Amino acid sequence: MEIRLKVLTLENFKGIKKFTFSPMGKNATIRGNNATGKTTVADAFRWLLFGKDTSDRADFAIKTLDPDGSEVHNLDHTVSGIIEIDGTALELKKIYKEKWTKKRGSAAASFSGHTTEYFIDDVPVQKNKWDGRLGDLINEDVFKLITLPTYFNSMQWQKRREILLQVCGDISDGDVIASDEDLMALPEILGDRSLEDAKKVISAEKKKINDRLKEIPARIDELTKSLPTETKNRKAIEAFIKLLDNQIQKAKDDTELSGLRKELAEAQAKLTEAQAKQAKDAHAANADIDKRVDEFNKEIRKLKGQADELEFKNKTALRTIERNEKTMAEFRANFAIVLARKQSYGEICPTCNQPLPQDQIEAARSRFNENQAIELASIQVDGKKLKAENETLKETIAGDEKKVASLQVEITAYEKSIIEAEKERVVPDPSVWPNEGIKNLYDEIRNLETQIKDHRTTDTSALEAERREEQKKLGVLDAAEKTSERIKDLGKEEKALAGKFEDLEAQLFLMEKFIVSKVELLEGKINSKFKLARFKLFDVQVNEGIKECCVTTVGGVPWDSVNSGAQIQVGLDIIKTLSGYYNVKAPIFIDHKESWTGTPDVDCQTISLVVDPNHKELFVDVN
């Protein structure tokens, strides 16, 4: 689609009383000294289409001001124009006017605001229809991008980057990997992680490994210093310990002592056997007593069960009595309320406001008294039933309590019978010797224990102390061997960690290579779409990281650092590519064109705004 401006007329717009610009779809140059209204013409075109000026402001000053800077009232501010869309003319007009309202009781009208009128092909339309027609024609953001050379580079860098990627297309990770065989191993390294997450994980692992590699040499040195300076013969030490063990055992081997210990063990076994027989005899003697005690306990359990059942029954009855007492109290309160209730009917007819007949009044009074008596009688009947139930329950409780007392008497009698039976029980007493055999065994055991205690044995303490010293020497050798093994393990760990560190370094190098490759491919793809403009989309950080950006450059110099002429050229170069992508051509207003003497290389209508001190009023030159 191609849009060309044919005619643009301003009336009382931003200080311009009336000006008609008629490029008739051709390229044109508007010349004038500063403050003669060149930018106003561009603002008028933008305002006509989208209600904003070239700085993208909707609240800019449209109205004409007097020499004191005050607004001039009762003026209509009008911009009209004819644009050609693919050869078809479209006439647009917009009028910004004041609203004057005459309030009730006031002879003069007062200013109350502004209103805007819209016309398409001389037909008045509402704002929503106007916006819809122009919105269908072209998107406002796209229009700014393809008509204002400086607009693209005035946007936030994130938005500029988004537009470039949309226009030129992004580079997929797969395309980057396919561009270099060295990168083929990267997907397996990344797994399910993103590139940035994988770099963080590897960096953390490198730090952990590096910290450990710093610790290992110091630990090896510490363990090496702890090794004994003298080496001892393990086999010689073990042989000497065996010799000492034989000498100690030989000294402890004592035939007389062994015989005494054997006799003691035999006497103790006989005593245990005699005591078991004594206990068996006592159990047989108490068999009849155990039987009687079991029967007494059985009767006691039965009687206690009956007593517990009666007590549970009484507790339930007491709860019922308590509940009935509460209900009867509610009945008494309700009885008082019903008894105090007064007749609520009236003696005047609510419809005709005439006194009711006496027979109707008496009939109503009779019905009230009859209903009240029935309700009171019902309450009394329910209360008497609960009272009678409570009296019955109380009698039952009293009878059950007597039964429980009687059962307790029986239980006490059985308990006394158990006590009497236990007095007859036979209890074996070690201090009372029913037979001479057990007494003799006790005497024999005490005698043997005394002999063993007083028996003199060979002293082996010196041999045992010497053995402990030799054992310590073995302990030192064992510790030294473990330390040597630990030193070997640390050496192996150090070697393995160094290898792993190198692998991680290689992985990070591969990731950085991927980033550099993607930067080169993406920036190359985007820059190929432009003739002058170049774009830097990534910034490589000092810490080897990479940060997204979007910097427009001209010959290696950032856009905001070049002169106005170069900025215009780059802006036109960007517009040319964007117009091709959006498939829309529209009039380009080139402000400050005097800073560049070249000819715009764009295939669309251009309107150059040139500062020229030789023209005190606007001068139009149509090419």
PDB file of C-alpha atoms in Angstrom, residues 177-345:
ATOM      1  CA  ILE A 177      24.825 -25.246  16.335  1.00  0.00           C
ATOM      2  CA  ALA A 178      24.517 -26.436  12.749  1.00  0.00           C
ATOM      3  CA  SER A 179      26.829 -23.622  11.643  1.00  0.00           C
ATOM      4  CA  ASP A 180      29.849 -25.072  13.521  1.00  0.00           C
ATOM      5  CA  GLU A 181      30.722 -28.752  14.030  1.00  0.00           C
ATOM      6  CA  ASP A 182      32.483 -27.909  17.295  1.00  0.00           C
ATOM      7  CA  LEU A 183      29.087 -26.936  18.745  1.00  0.00           C
ATOM      8  CA  MET A 184      27.437 -30.310  18.070  1.00  0.00           C
ATOM      9  CA  ALA A 185      28.185 -31.485  21.641  1.00  0.00           C
ATOM     10  CA  LEU A 186      26.428 -28.488  23.216  1.00  0.00           C
ATOM     11  CA  PRO A 187      22.830 -29.914  23.379  1.00  0.00           C
ATOM     12  CA  GLU A 188      24.037 -32.904  25.404  1.00  0.00           C
ATOM     13  CA  ILE A 189      25.902 -30.566  27.787  1.00  0.00           C
ATOM     14  CA  LEU A 190      22.871 -28.301  28.259  1.00  0.00           C
ATOM     15  CA  GLY A 191      20.269 -31.044  28.683  1.00  0.00           C
ATOM     16  CA  ASP A 192      17.008 -29.430  29.826  1.00  0.00           C
ATOM     17  CA  ARG A 193      18.758 -26.261  31.051  1.00  0.00           C
ATOM     18  CA  SER A 194      18.950 -22.948  29.267  1.00  0.00           C
ATOM     19  CA  LEU A 195      22.374 -21.661  28.266  1.00  0.00           C
ATOM     20  CA  GLU A 196      22.461 -19.100  31.071  1.00  0.00           C
ATOM     21  CA  ASP A 197      21.328 -21.612  33.697  1.00  0.00           C
ATOM     22  CA  ALA A 198      23.924 -24.131  32.513  1.00  0.00           C
ATOM     23  CA  LYS A 199      26.664 -21.492  32.756  1.00  0.00           C
ATOM     24  CA  LYS A 200      25.615 -20.693  36.322  1.00  0.00           C
ATOM     25  CA  VAL A 201      25.666 -24.386  37.263  1.00  0.00           C
ATOM     26  CA  ILE A 202      29.119 -24.920  35.689  1.00  0.00           C
ATOM     27  CA  SER A 203      30.541 -21.760  37.277  1.00  0.00           C
ATOM     28  CA  ALA A 204      29.308 -22.881  40.689  1.00  0.00           C
ATOM     29  CA  GLU A 205      30.804 -26.350  40.129  1.00  0.00           C
ATOM     30  CA  LYS A 206      34.132 -24.831  39.028  1.00  0.00           C
ATOM     31  CA  LYS A 207      34.289 -22.736  42.184  1.00  0.00           C
ATOM     32  CA  LYS A 208      33.539 -25.769  44.312  1.00  0.00           C
ATOM     33  CA  ILE A 209      36.251 -27.828  42.559  1.00  0.00           C
ATOM     34  CA  ASN A 210      38.758 -24.972  42.703  1.00  0.00           C
ATOM     35  CA  ASP A 211      38.176 -24.515  46.442  1.00  0.00           C
ATOM     36  CA  ARG A 212      38.738 -28.235  46.953  1.00  0.00           C
ATOM     37  CA  LEU A 213      41.918 -28.218  44.817  1.00  0.00           C
ATOM     38  CA  LYS A 214      43.280 -25.482  47.082  1.00  0.00           C
ATOM     39  CA  GLU A 215      42.576 -27.604  50.178  1.00  0.00           C
ATOM     40  CA  ILE A 216      44.074 -30.924  49.024  1.00  0.00           C
ATOM     41  CA  PRO A 217      47.836 -29.996  48.904  1.00  0.00           C
ATOM     42  CA  ALA A 218      47.682 -28.552  52.420  1.00  0.00           C
ATOM     43  CA  ARG A 219      45.880 -31.660  53.654  1.00  0.00           C
ATOM     44  CA  ILE A 220      48.456 -33.969  52.003  1.00  0.00           C
ATOM     45  CA  ASP A 221      51.309 -31.974  53.574  1.00  0.00           C
ATOM     46  CA  GLU A 222      49.629 -32.174  56.980  1.00  0.00           C
ATOM     47  CA  LEU A 223      49.157 -35.960  56.736  1.00  0.00           C
ATOM     48  CA  THR A 224      52.741 -36.487  55.492  1.00  0.00           C
ATOM     49  CA  LYS A 225      54.139 -34.643  58.512  1.00  0.00           C
ATOM     50  CA  SER A 226      52.093 -36.893  60.832  1.00  0.00           C
ATOM     51  CA  LEU A 227      53.788 -40.109  59.545  1.00  0.00           C
ATOM     52  CA  PRO A 228      56.321 -41.708  61.996  1.00  0.00           C
ATOM     53  CA  THR A 229      59.989 -41.073  61.193  1.00  0.00           C
ATOM     54  CA  GLU A 230      61.026 -44.601  62.246  1.00  0.00           C
ATOM     55  CA  THR A 231      59.692 -47.719  60.582  1.00  0.00           C
ATOM     56  CA  LYS A 232      59.087 -50.817  62.726  1.00  0.00           C
ATOM     57  CA  ASN A 233      58.835 -54.463  61.756  1.00  0.00           C
ATOM     58  CA  ARG A 234      55.204 -55.532  62.161  1.00  0.00           C
ATOM     59  CA  LYS A 235      55.979 -59.269  62.096  1.00  0.00           C
ATOM     60  CA  ALA A 236      58.573 -58.934  64.883  1.00  0.00           C
ATOM     61  CA  ILE A 237      56.109 -57.036  67.102  1.00  0.00           C
ATOM     62  CA  GLU A 238      53.314 -59.581  66.501  1.00  0.00           C
ATOM     63  CA  ALA A 239      55.704 -62.498  67.314  1.00  0.00           C
ATOM     64  CA  PHE A 240      56.751 -60.827  70.576  1.00  0.00           C
ATOM     65  CA  ILE A 241      53.107 -60.249  71.596  1.00  0.00           C
ATOM     66  CA  LYS A 242      52.400 -63.956  70.981  1.00  0.00           C
ATOM     67  CA  LEU A 243      55.321 -64.890  73.224  1.00  0.00           C
ATOM     68  CA  LEU A 244      54.002 -62.647  76.016  1.00  0.00           C
ATOM     69  CA  ASP A 245      50.500 -64.160  75.657  1.00  0.00           C
ATOM     70  CA  ASN A 246      51.939 -67.659  76.187  1.00  0.00           C
ATOM     71  CA  GLN A 247      53.842 -66.552  79.302  1.00  0.00           C
ATOM     72  CA  ILE A 248      50.764 -64.851  80.784  1.00  0.00           C
ATOM     73  CA  GLN A 249      48.542 -67.882  80.129  1.00  0.00           C
ATOM     74  CA  LYS A 250      51.102 -70.257  81.609  1.00  0.00           C
ATOM     75  CA  ALA A 251      51.274 -68.176  84.794  1.00  0.00           C
ATOM     76  CA  LYS A 252      47.495 -68.227  85.076  1.00  0.00           C
ATOM     77  CA  ASP A 253      47.224 -71.996  84.601  1.00  0.00           C
ATOM     78  CA  ASP A 254      46.877 -73.278  88.254  1.00  0.00           C
ATOM     79  CA  THR A 255      45.637 -76.889  88.829  1.00  0.00           C
ATOM     80  CA  GLU A 256      44.574 -76.416  92.503  1.00  0.00           C
ATOM     81  CA  LEU A 257      42.613 -73.273  91.716  1.00  0.00           C
ATOM     82  CA  SER A 258      40.914 -74.985  88.785  1.00  0.00           C
ATOM     83  CA  GLY A 259      39.799 -77.843  91.087  1.00  0.00           C
ATOM     84  CA  LEU A 260      38.318 -75.467  93.661  1.00  0.00           C
ATOM     85  CA  ARG A 261      36.371 -73.637  90.930  1.00  0.00           C
ATOM     86  CA  LYS A 262      35.027 -76.929  89.614  1.00  0.00           C
ATOM     87  CA  GLU A 263      33.836 -78.028  93.089  1.00  0.00           C
ATOM     88  CA  LEU A 264      32.144 -74.619  93.581  1.00  0.00           C
ATOM     89  CA  ALA A 265      30.248 -74.950  90.291  1.00  0.00           C
ATOM     90  CA  GLU A 266      29.021 -78.449  91.221  1.00  0.00           C
ATOM     91  CA  ALA A 267      27.857 -77.331  94.716  1.00  0.00           C
ATOM     92  CA  GLN A 268      25.974 -74.375  93.215  1.00  0.00           C
ATOM     93  CA  ALA A 269      24.198 -76.696  90.728  1.00  0.00           C
ATOM     94  CA  LYS A 270      23.092 -79.033  93.563  1.00  0.00           C
ATOM     95  CA  LEU A 271      21.788 -76.054  95.597  1.00  0.00           C
ATOM     96  CA  THR A 272      19.713 -74.835  92.636  1.00  0.00           C
ATOM     97  CA  GLU A 273      18.192 -78.298  92.202  1.00  0.00           C
ATOM     98  CA  ALA A 274      17.329 -78.579  95.945  1.00  0.00           C
ATOM     99  CA  GLN A 275      15.722 -75.121  95.968  1.00  0.00           C
ATOM    100  CA  ALA A 276      13.582 -75.981  92.938  1.00  0.00           C
ATOM    101  CA  LYS A 277      12.321 -79.137  94.688  1.00  0.00           C
ATOM    102  CA  GLN A 278      11.523 -77.112  97.823  1.00  0.00           C
ATOM    103  CA  ALA A 279       9.485 -74.603  95.750  1.00  0.00           C
ATOM    104  CA  LYS A 280       7.625 -77.455  94.023  1.00  0.00           C
ATOM    105  CA  ASP A 281       6.670 -78.977  97.364  1.00  0.00           C
ATOM    106  CA  ALA A 282       5.408 -75.596  98.618  1.00  0.00           C
ATOM    107  CA  HIS A 283       3.288 -75.132  95.473  1.00  0.00           C
ATOM    108  CA  ALA A 284       1.674 -78.551  95.995  1.00  0.00           C
ATOM    109  CA  ALA A 285       0.952 -77.711  99.634  1.00  0.00           C
ATOM    110  CA  ASN A 286      -0.757 -74.425  98.600  1.00  0.00           C
ATOM    111  CA  ALA A 287      -2.875 -75.882  95.797  1.00  0.00           C
ATOM    112  CA  ASP A 288      -6.083 -75.998  97.894  1.00  0.00           C
ATOM    113  CA  ILE A 289      -5.503 -72.423  99.104  1.00  0.00           C
ATOM    114  CA  ASP A 290      -4.983 -71.166  95.504  1.00  0.00           C
ATOM    115  CA  LYS A 291      -8.266 -72.809  94.462  1.00  0.00           C
ATOM    116  CA  ARG A 292     -10.262 -71.196  97.284  1.00  0.00           C
ATOM    117  CA  VAL A 293      -8.691 -67.741  96.644  1.00  0.00           C
ATOM    118  CA  ASP A 294      -9.540 -67.993  92.910  1.00  0.00           C
ATOM    119  CA  GLU A 295     -13.174 -68.795  93.723  1.00  0.00           C
ATOM    120  CA  PHE A 296     -13.397 -65.876  96.190  1.00  0.00           C
ATOM    121  CA  ASN A 297     -11.937 -63.465  93.561  1.00  0.00           C
ATOM    122  CA  LYS A 298     -14.401 -64.767  90.964  1.00  0.00           C
ATOM    123  CA  GLU A 299     -17.331 -63.970  93.267  1.00  0.00           C
ATOM    124  CA  ILE A 300     -15.889 -60.537  94.060  1.00  0.00           C
ATOM    125  CA  ARG A 301     -15.594 -59.699  90.335  1.00  0.00           C
ATOM    126  CA  LYS A 302     -19.186 -60.770  89.734  1.00  0.00           C
ATOM    127  CA  LEU A 303     -20.524 -58.683  92.646  1.00  0.00           C
ATOM    128  CA  LYS A 304     -18.478 -55.628  91.574  1.00  0.00           C
ATOM    129  CA  GLY A 305     -19.854 -55.946  88.024  1.00  0.00           C
ATOM    130  CA  GLN A 306     -23.426 -55.905  89.412  1.00  0.00           C
ATOM    131  CA  ALA A 307     -22.630 -52.873  91.587  1.00  0.00           C
ATOM    132  CA  ASP A 308     -21.030 -51.014  88.655  1.00  0.00           C
ATOM    133  CA  GLU A 309     -24.065 -51.709  86.481  1.00  0.00           C
ATOM    134  CA  LEU A 310     -26.427 -50.309  89.166  1.00  0.00           C
ATOM    135  CA  GLU A 311     -24.255 -47.209  89.633  1.00  0.00           C
ATOM    136  CA  PHE A 312     -24.173 -46.550  85.875  1.00  0.00           C
ATOM    137  CA  LYS A 313     -27.969 -46.933  85.787  1.00  0.00           C
ATOM    138  CA  ASN A 314     -28.319 -44.411  88.663  1.00  0.00           C
ATOM    139  CA  LYS A 315     -26.040 -41.873  86.925  1.00  0.00           C
ATOM    140  CA  THR A 316     -28.192 -42.119  83.788  1.00  0.00           C
ATOM    141  CA  ALA A 317     -31.343 -41.617  85.877  1.00  0.00           C
ATOM    142  CA  LEU A 318     -29.838 -38.557  87.583  1.00  0.00           C
ATOM    143  CA  ARG A 319     -29.058 -36.983  84.207  1.00  0.00           C
ATOM    144  CA  THR A 320     -32.667 -37.635  83.118  1.00  0.00           C
ATOM    145  CA  ILE A 321     -33.967 -36.013  86.329  1.00  0.00           C
ATOM    146  CA  GLU A 322     -31.748 -32.975  85.752  1.00  0.00           C
ATOM    147  CA  ARG A 323     -32.943 -32.677  82.164  1.00  0.00           C
ATOM    148  CA  ASN A 324     -36.613 -32.990  83.232  1.00  0.00           C
ATOM    149  CA  GLU A 325     -36.129 -30.315  85.939  1.00  0.00           C
ATOM    150  CA  LYS A 326     -34.781 -27.925  83.305  1.00  0.00           C
ATOM    151  CA  THR A 327     -37.722 -28.669  80.969  1.00  0.00           C
ATOM    152  CA  MET A 328     -40.250 -28.171  83.824  1.00  0.00           C
ATOM    153  CA  ALA A 329     -38.656 -24.778  84.566  1.00  0.00           C
ATOM    154  CA  GLU A 330     -39.180 -23.852  80.911  1.00  0.00           C
ATOM    155  CA  PHE A 331     -42.843 -25.064  81.174  1.00  0.00           C
ATOM    156  CA  ARG A 332     -43.387 -22.830  84.235  1.00  0.00           C
ATOM    157  CA  ALA A 333     -41.938 -19.816  82.445  1.00  0.00           C
ATOM    158  CA  ASN A 334     -44.063 -20.518  79.337  1.00  0.00           C
ATOM    159  CA  PHE A 335     -47.148 -21.015  81.550  1.00  0.00           C
ATOM    160  CA  ALA A 336     -46.609 -17.545  83.049  1.00  0.00           C
ATOM    161  CA  ILE A 337     -46.200 -16.016  79.584  1.00  0.00           C
ATOM    162  CA  VAL A 338     -49.426 -17.617  78.253  1.00  0.00           C
ATOM    163  CA  LEU A 339     -51.345 -16.692  81.433  1.00  0.00           C
ATOM    164  CA  ALA A 340     -50.228 -13.050  81.116  1.00  0.00           C
ATOM    165  CA  ARG A 341     -51.164 -12.844  77.445  1.00  0.00           C
ATOM    166  CA  LYS A 342     -53.867 -10.248  76.712  1.00  0.00           C
ATOM    167  CA  GLN A 343     -56.532 -10.237  74.017  1.00  0.00           C
ATOM    168  CA  SER A 344     -55.058  -8.475  70.931  1.00  0.00           C
ATOM    169  CA  TYR A 345     -58.120  -7.950  68.796  1.00  0.00           C
TER     170      TYR A 345
END
